[in-house]
Every structure is written in structure tokens, then in C-alpha cells.
Tab-separated table of C-alpha atoms in Angstrom:
chain	number	residue	atom	x	y	z
A	66	MET	CA	113.778	84.100	89.647
A	67	ASP	CA	116.903	83.068	90.086
A	68	ILE	CA	119.696	85.564	88.436
A	69	ALA	CA	119.546	83.792	84.436
A	70	GLU	CA	115.234	84.814	84.604
A	71	ALA	CA	116.362	88.063	85.827
A	72	GLU	CA	118.490	88.406	83.310
A	73	ALA	CA	115.635	87.369	80.409
A	74	ALA	CA	113.018	89.488	81.292
A	75	THR	CA	110.913	91.769	82.747
A	76	GLY	CA	107.653	91.686	84.451
A	77	ASP	CA	105.886	93.506	82.050
A	78	GLY	CA	107.279	92.158	79.144
A	79	SER	CA	111.042	94.477	78.523
A	80	ARG	CA	114.314	93.665	78.849
A	81	THR	CA	116.294	93.409	81.592
A	82	VAL	CA	119.221	96.166	81.823
A	83	PRO	CA	122.633	93.865	83.371
A	84	ALA	CA	123.386	96.792	86.186
A	85	GLY	CA	125.311	99.102	85.275
A	86	GLU	CA	124.607	99.493	81.248
A	87	GLY	CA	120.414	101.422	81.980
A	88	GLU	CA	118.451	103.289	84.256
A	89	ARG	CA	117.542	102.169	87.898
A	90	GLU	CA	114.732	100.062	88.497
A	91	PRO	CA	111.664	102.222	88.520
A	92	HIS	CA	110.206	100.821	91.084
A	93	PRO	CA	112.591	99.380	93.624
A	94	SER	CA	111.284	95.856	94.820
A	95	ASP	CA	111.134	94.362	98.613
A	96	SER	CA	114.809	91.344	97.356
A	97	LEU	CA	116.621	93.706	95.356
A	98	ARG	CA	116.494	95.893	98.446
A	99	THR	CA	117.378	92.943	100.317
A	100	PHE	CA	120.018	92.151	98.493
A	101	GLY	CA	121.092	94.987	98.489
A	102	ALA	CA	121.273	95.096	102.136
A	103	VAL	CA	123.378	91.938	102.384
A	104	VAL	CA	125.850	93.488	99.585
A	105	GLN	CA	126.445	96.172	101.861
A	106	ALA	CA	126.794	94.488	105.096
A	107	LEU	CA	129.128	92.135	103.688
A	108	ARG	CA	131.279	94.568	102.064
A	109	GLU	CA	131.388	96.300	105.144
A	110	HIS	CA	132.441	92.838	106.787
A	111	ALA	CA	135.095	92.735	104.647
A	112	GLY	CA	136.310	96.492	105.449
A	113	LEU	CA	135.694	97.759	101.347
A	114	SER	CA	134.665	100.971	100.912
A	115	ARG	CA	132.195	100.738	98.008
A	116	GLY	CA	134.840	102.393	95.074
A	117	GLU	CA	137.211	99.321	96.526
A	118	LEU	CA	134.463	97.144	95.834
A	119	ALA	CA	133.452	98.518	92.302
A	120	VAL	CA	137.627	97.854	91.021
A	121	ALA	CA	136.925	93.528	92.406
A	122	VAL	CA	133.502	93.856	90.614
A	123	GLN	CA	134.807	95.096	87.353
A	124	TYR	CA	131.829	97.801	87.832
A	125	SER	CA	131.411	101.217	88.213
A	126	ARG	CA	130.855	103.089	92.011
A	127	HIS	CA	127.959	103.527	90.466
A	128	THR	CA	126.884	100.597	89.801
A	129	VAL	CA	128.016	98.822	93.464
A	130	GLU	CA	126.007	102.087	95.368
A	131	SER	CA	122.648	101.551	92.547
A	132	VAL	CA	122.663	97.802	94.144
A	133	GLU	CA	122.919	98.565	97.335
A	134	LEU	CA	120.286	100.683	97.718
A	135	GLY	CA	117.940	98.742	95.591
A	136	ARG	CA	118.121	100.791	92.219
A	137	ARG	CA	119.219	98.108	90.051
A	138	MET	CA	119.146	94.397	89.492
A	139	PRO	CA	122.860	93.210	89.251
A	140	ASP	CA	123.134	90.746	86.472
A	141	GLY	CA	125.664	87.502	86.969
A	142	ALA	CA	128.386	88.540	86.505
A	143	PHE	CA	128.327	91.123	89.494
A	144	VAL	CA	127.112	88.586	91.528
A	145	GLU	CA	129.823	85.914	91.026
A	146	ARG	CA	132.692	88.908	91.147
A	147	ALA	CA	131.085	90.075	94.231
A	148	GLU	CA	130.664	86.770	95.784
A	149	GLU	CA	134.224	85.883	95.756
A	150	ALA	CA	135.603	89.130	96.569
A	151	LEU	CA	133.415	89.224	99.601
A	152	GLY	CA	134.140	86.178	101.283
A	153	ASN	CA	132.556	83.537	98.688
A	154	THR	CA	130.046	82.153	101.881
A	155	GLY	CA	127.072	81.258	99.244
A	156	ALA	CA	125.584	84.222	101.167
A	157	LEU	CA	125.169	86.432	97.393
A	158	ARG	CA	124.164	83.947	95.140
A	159	ARG	CA	121.691	82.147	97.196
A	160	ALA	CA	119.723	85.971	97.578
A	161	ALA	CA	120.178	85.774	94.033
A	162	ARG	CA	117.711	83.339	93.325
A	163	HIS	CA	114.924	85.456	94.233
A	164	LEU	CA	115.115	88.441	93.102
A	165	SER	CA	112.661	89.765	91.350
A	166	ARG	CA	111.359	93.094	89.512
A	167	GLY	CA	108.294	95.315	91.619
A	168	GLU	CA	106.012	94.598	89.239
A	169	VAL	CA	104.113	97.862	88.088
A	170	GLY	CA	101.220	98.541	88.450
A	171	LEU	CA	100.421	97.145	91.965
A	172	ALA	CA	100.323	99.690	95.685
A	173	ALA	CA	103.696	99.023	97.418
A	174	TRP	CA	102.285	97.782	100.812
A	175	PHE	CA	100.061	94.685	98.077
A	176	ARG	CA	103.253	93.003	96.175
A	177	ARG	CA	103.495	90.918	99.256
A	178	TRP	CA	100.548	89.359	99.184
A	179	ALA	CA	99.809	89.077	95.215
A	180	ARG	CA	102.939	86.987	95.159
A	181	LEU	CA	101.582	84.940	98.288
A	182	GLU	CA	97.676	84.775	96.215
A	183	ARG	CA	100.180	82.958	92.907
A	184	GLU	CA	101.180	80.707	94.816
A	185	ALA	CA	97.615	79.945	97.496
A	186	VAL	CA	96.197	76.192	97.248
A	187	SER	CA	93.518	78.176	98.289
A	188	LEU	CA	91.827	81.738	99.219
A	189	CYS	CA	89.216	83.716	100.437
A	190	THR	CA	87.842	87.746	99.974
A	191	TYR	CA	85.823	89.051	101.552
A	192	GLU	CA	84.688	92.828	99.978
A	193	CYS	CA	82.290	96.054	101.210
A	194	ARG	CA	84.188	98.743	99.403
A	195	LEU	CA	84.188	97.312	95.832
A	196	VAL	CA	83.977	94.444	93.649
A	197	PRO	CA	86.159	92.377	94.630
A	198	GLY	CA	89.916	92.797	91.976
A	199	LEU	CA	90.009	89.095	91.090
A	200	LEU	CA	86.250	89.687	89.938
A	201	GLN	CA	86.306	93.215	88.019
A	202	SER	CA	85.865	93.979	84.661
A	203	GLU	CA	88.217	96.158	82.509
A	204	ALA	CA	85.955	98.839	82.452
A	205	TYR	CA	85.216	98.697	86.143
A	206	ALA	CA	88.985	98.382	86.936
A	207	ARG	CA	89.111	101.515	85.021
A	208	ALA	CA	86.688	103.024	86.727
A	209	VAL	CA	88.283	102.862	89.862
A	210	PHE	CA	91.631	103.669	88.836
A	211	GLU	CA	90.215	107.251	87.203
A	212	GLY	CA	88.765	108.134	90.268
A	213	THR	CA	91.027	107.459	92.730
A	214	ILE	CA	94.071	110.797	94.350
A	215	PRO	CA	95.746	111.840	93.357
A	216	LEU	CA	95.135	111.359	89.755
A	217	ARG	CA	96.709	108.939	88.400
A	218	THR	CA	98.363	109.655	84.329
A	219	ASP	CA	97.149	107.881	81.606
A	220	GLU	CA	101.141	105.770	81.210
A	221	GLU	CA	100.680	104.609	85.165
A	222	LEU	CA	96.432	104.340	84.824
A	223	GLU	CA	97.023	101.948	81.863
A	224	ALA	CA	100.878	100.321	84.091
A	225	GLN	CA	97.611	99.655	86.851
A	226	LEU	CA	94.532	98.261	84.755
A	227	ILE	CA	97.610	95.425	83.080
A	228	ALA	CA	98.513	94.539	86.133
A	229	ARG	CA	94.754	94.503	87.405
A	230	MET	CA	93.779	92.171	84.493
A	231	GLU	CA	96.831	90.093	84.843
A	232	ARG	CA	95.975	89.344	88.421
A	233	GLN	CA	92.963	88.122	86.804
A	234	ARG	CA	94.992	85.079	85.289
A	235	MET	CA	95.640	83.344	88.109
A	236	MET	CA	91.559	82.162	88.313
A	237	ARG	CA	92.148	80.426	84.582
A	238	GLU	CA	95.096	79.038	85.845
A	239	LYS	CA	94.277	77.350	88.581
A	240	PRO	CA	90.604	74.808	87.798
A	241	ASN	CA	92.174	73.223	90.937
A	242	VAL	CA	92.490	76.375	93.908
A	243	PRO	CA	89.233	77.409	95.329
A	244	PHE	CA	88.310	80.664	95.327
A	245	SER	CA	85.514	82.307	97.917
A	246	PHE	CA	83.577	85.358	97.745
A	247	ILE	CA	81.793	86.990	99.622
A	248	VAL	CA	80.423	90.571	98.653
A	249	GLU	CA	78.185	92.621	100.230
A	250	GLU	CA	74.797	93.286	98.195
A	251	HIS	CA	75.437	96.991	97.582
A	252	VAL	CA	78.605	97.044	95.841
A	253	PHE	CA	76.537	95.247	92.759
A	254	ARG	CA	74.192	98.290	93.172
A	255	ARG	CA	76.037	101.067	92.470
A	256	ARG	CA	76.153	102.838	89.949
A	257	PHE	CA	79.497	103.410	87.493
A	258	GLY	CA	79.131	105.190	83.899
A	259	ASP	CA	75.911	103.963	81.708
A	260	THR	CA	73.865	101.124	81.550
A	261	GLU	CA	76.037	98.873	79.025
A	262	ALA	CA	78.902	99.282	81.513
A	263	MET	CA	77.322	98.092	84.656
A	264	ARG	CA	75.791	94.912	82.639
A	265	GLY	CA	79.108	94.016	81.587
A	266	LEU	CA	80.083	93.985	85.060
A	267	LEU	CA	77.340	91.883	86.177
A	268	ASP	CA	78.342	89.447	82.817
A	269	HIS	CA	81.849	89.514	84.007
A	270	VAL	CA	80.887	88.753	88.265
A	271	LEU	CA	78.503	85.606	86.272
A	272	GLU	CA	81.482	84.348	84.139
A	273	ARG	CA	83.918	84.434	86.191
A	274	SER	CA	81.926	83.130	89.236
A	275	ALA	CA	80.828	80.295	87.724
A	276	PRO	CA	83.810	77.434	87.248
A	277	ARG	CA	83.142	74.819	90.491
A	278	ASN	CA	86.066	76.048	91.880
A	279	VAL	CA	84.778	79.391	92.588
A	280	THR	CA	81.733	80.207	95.654
A	281	LEU	CA	80.768	83.526	95.187
A	282	GLN	CA	77.707	84.441	97.897
A	283	VAL	CA	76.229	87.911	98.480
A	284	VAL	CA	75.422	88.888	101.686
A	285	PRO	CA	71.993	90.941	101.262
A	286	LEU	CA	70.490	94.220	102.388
A	287	ASP	CA	68.589	92.989	104.468
A	288	ALA	CA	70.736	91.027	106.528
A	289	GLY	CA	71.389	93.197	109.139
A	290	LEU	CA	75.006	93.600	111.148
A	291	HIS	CA	77.263	90.487	111.093
A	292	ALA	CA	80.616	89.355	111.324
A	293	CYS	CA	82.770	91.071	108.984
A	294	LEU	CA	81.802	94.690	109.947
A	295	ASP	CA	85.044	95.867	111.028
A	296	GLY	CA	85.848	96.010	107.029
A	297	PRO	CA	87.205	93.647	103.916
A	298	VAL	CA	89.649	91.145	104.466
A	299	GLN	CA	91.210	88.510	102.738
A	300	VAL	CA	92.752	84.468	104.391
A	301	LEU	CA	94.618	82.511	102.219
A	302	GLU	CA	96.657	78.975	102.935
A	303	THR	CA	99.682	78.708	101.493
A	304	PRO	CA	100.587	75.131	100.335
A	305	GLU	CA	102.569	74.477	103.559
A	306	GLY	CA	99.176	74.079	104.599
A	307	ARG	CA	99.828	78.169	106.750
A	308	ARG	CA	97.436	80.278	107.443
A	309	LEU	CA	97.849	83.874	106.240
A	310	GLY	CA	95.273	87.321	106.527
A	311	TYR	CA	95.239	90.485	105.135
A	312	SER	CA	93.412	93.282	105.399
A	313	GLU	CA	93.686	96.923	103.830
A	314	GLY	CA	92.819	100.872	104.037
A	315	GLN	CA	93.463	103.765	103.568
A	316	GLU	CA	96.766	103.582	101.873
A	317	ASN	CA	98.526	100.707	103.589
A	318	GLY	CA	97.484	96.921	103.930
A	319	ARG	CA	98.528	94.678	106.887
A	320	LEU	CA	99.842	90.662	106.472
A	321	ILE	CA	98.416	89.468	109.432
A	322	SER	CA	100.727	85.562	109.843
A	323	ASP	CA	100.023	85.823	114.392
A	324	PRO	CA	98.087	82.432	113.970
A	325	LYS	CA	95.378	83.799	116.475
A	326	GLN	CA	94.483	86.210	114.863
A	327	VAL	CA	93.827	84.706	111.604
A	328	SER	CA	91.730	81.386	112.753
A	329	VAL	CA	89.829	84.672	114.444
A	330	LEU	CA	89.098	86.301	110.912
A	331	CYS	CA	88.205	82.440	109.354
A	332	HIS	CA	85.784	81.750	112.322
A	333	ARG	CA	84.554	85.457	110.948
A	334	TYR	CA	84.660	84.991	107.562
A	335	GLU	CA	83.219	81.539	108.348
A	336	THR	CA	80.707	82.744	110.120
A	337	LEU	CA	79.154	85.276	107.678
A	338	ARG	CA	78.838	82.583	104.568
A	339	SER	CA	76.165	81.224	106.613
A	340	GLN	CA	75.010	84.482	106.743
A	341	ALA	CA	74.806	85.083	103.210
A	342	LEU	CA	72.792	84.448	100.516
A	343	SER	CA	73.640	80.992	99.004
A	344	PRO	CA	76.166	80.357	95.742
A	345	LYS	CA	72.755	80.100	93.900
A	346	ASP	CA	71.088	82.858	95.628
A	347	SER	CA	73.486	84.971	95.212
A	348	ARG	CA	74.151	84.083	91.285
A	349	ASP	CA	69.882	84.743	91.112
A	350	LEU	CA	70.055	88.340	92.468
A	351	LEU	CA	72.473	89.293	89.970
A	352	GLU	CA	70.930	88.170	86.959
A	353	ARG	CA	67.407	90.022	88.545
A	354	LEU	CA	70.003	93.495	88.960
A	355	ARG	CA	70.622	92.812	85.883
A	356	GLY	CA	67.115	92.210	84.363
A	357	GLU	CA	66.954	95.149	86.747
A	358	LEU	CA	69.045	97.795	84.101
């Protein structure tokens, strides 16, 4: 997102308030913090105080401080004036092209992976805890969020739900991108809500996994021990052909970029593919589970 786009709209559809005209960003993004650090470094290199830079850019000292700390989205005028005041290196203009707001409703440790997902040319997901987010029904996602600790406010819960449903759009908008899912059978057997909610979940999963570019395989209960027992994992391929991995646990997530580590994850995933049910048998199993409700 460049600076013009950043001024036009936020991730949640509300109007962006230029720096100096509103409150601090409710969800500071990594790009805002990085931009602010660049401003601060250039200011200090130039030997200017925040007050002196504020005079040069015609904004308040408080606004300069908020931008440097990643708390405000700078507008185009701020970027241009700061660029001129700090040496015209071009660094601020280039950095401003990558500015984006914090993704409301997404955990801080997941945001970078979510951005990579949107650009990926393939995505593989193994899950042993719950239905993968890209396959969750709205009722299931709501139940998951309602059960988290600490408890969320109604506003936070709705933001998370909107973000989860919005994230699923990429599966509909990218019919040429392969999506592969391997999920443990017990995940689909774990009850939530009433019978109607369970049927709704299974119907949703069957619908989402029906397109030709989506593959869903279930690891049956009697499969025994297998290659991915270390926990859930995701692997994607970037448009440049680079493979990256992601692993998530309690209150954290880890982006894995080391080629050797990613290669191990890919090998484990491919091995598990051969141990899981075929896509057809997996759909048959989900349909039987639905019929048992």
C-alpha cells in the first residue's frame, strides 16, 4: 500500500485520519513502527530535536513523536516535508510505499504470515487442534473466539470474526492457487454448539474444499503415529519460488525461513499426505460424520 492508498482507507473500511488530525493508531503495524524508526534515525543523524523537526514539517511535536513511535499513519504532506528536512535521501518516500495499518482482529504474531498468504502461489496446512481458519464456518469461528482466555469484549470478538471471514475470501478469489489441507479426524468429531451448528460446520468444510484447486485430506483415527506429531504447520510458496513455513503455539507464532528447516517441514508434510486418506475418502468420511449427527 502506498501513501495515497494509506490516506484513502483503513483495513476495516473506515476513513484514515492524516497525521496530526486524530487519535493514535489502535493497532500499530510493523510497517508503521519501521517507518517511524527511519524518521527518528534520520532526524538524529541530522542533529535535529523532535521540536525542530516539527517546525520544519509544520506539524506538532506530539505528531512527530507519534509517527516516530509508530502510533500514527503519516500523510503525504508529512512524508514530503520530512524528506526535504532530513536530506532528501529518498528513504522516507520509498518506506512510505510500504506503509499499512495493523490488521484489526489478527494476532500480532500472525499478521506477517497473513500478508504472505495473500501473495502465495500455493499453501499447505496441517492442523491437529481445530478446523483450519480458512475452512471454519462463522458459527465455529465465533465459538472458538468466545472460548479464548482472556475473554474478549464484544467489539474485539466481532473484529476477530470479521478478520477470519475476510481472510477466507482469498480462497474464492484465487481459483488457480493450490490449497492443501491435512486435518486430523478427531478435529471434526469434537463437538461444539448443537447438532445444527455441527452440520453447518461440516457442510461449510465440504463446500470450501469442493473446488478443483482445494485438496482436503483427513488423517483417520486409526492411522497411528505419523510424521507431523510435533504440531500444526503451514508451508507456502512465494511468487519468487521461495518456500516459507509457519508454526504456532500458545500466544506465539514463528515464521520459518531457513531453507533447511523449511525443507524438513515440506518432507514431513508430503510424508503425511501418503498416510492420510485420499481426498475422495476424506469427503466420504465427512459426509458419514454429518449423517451420524
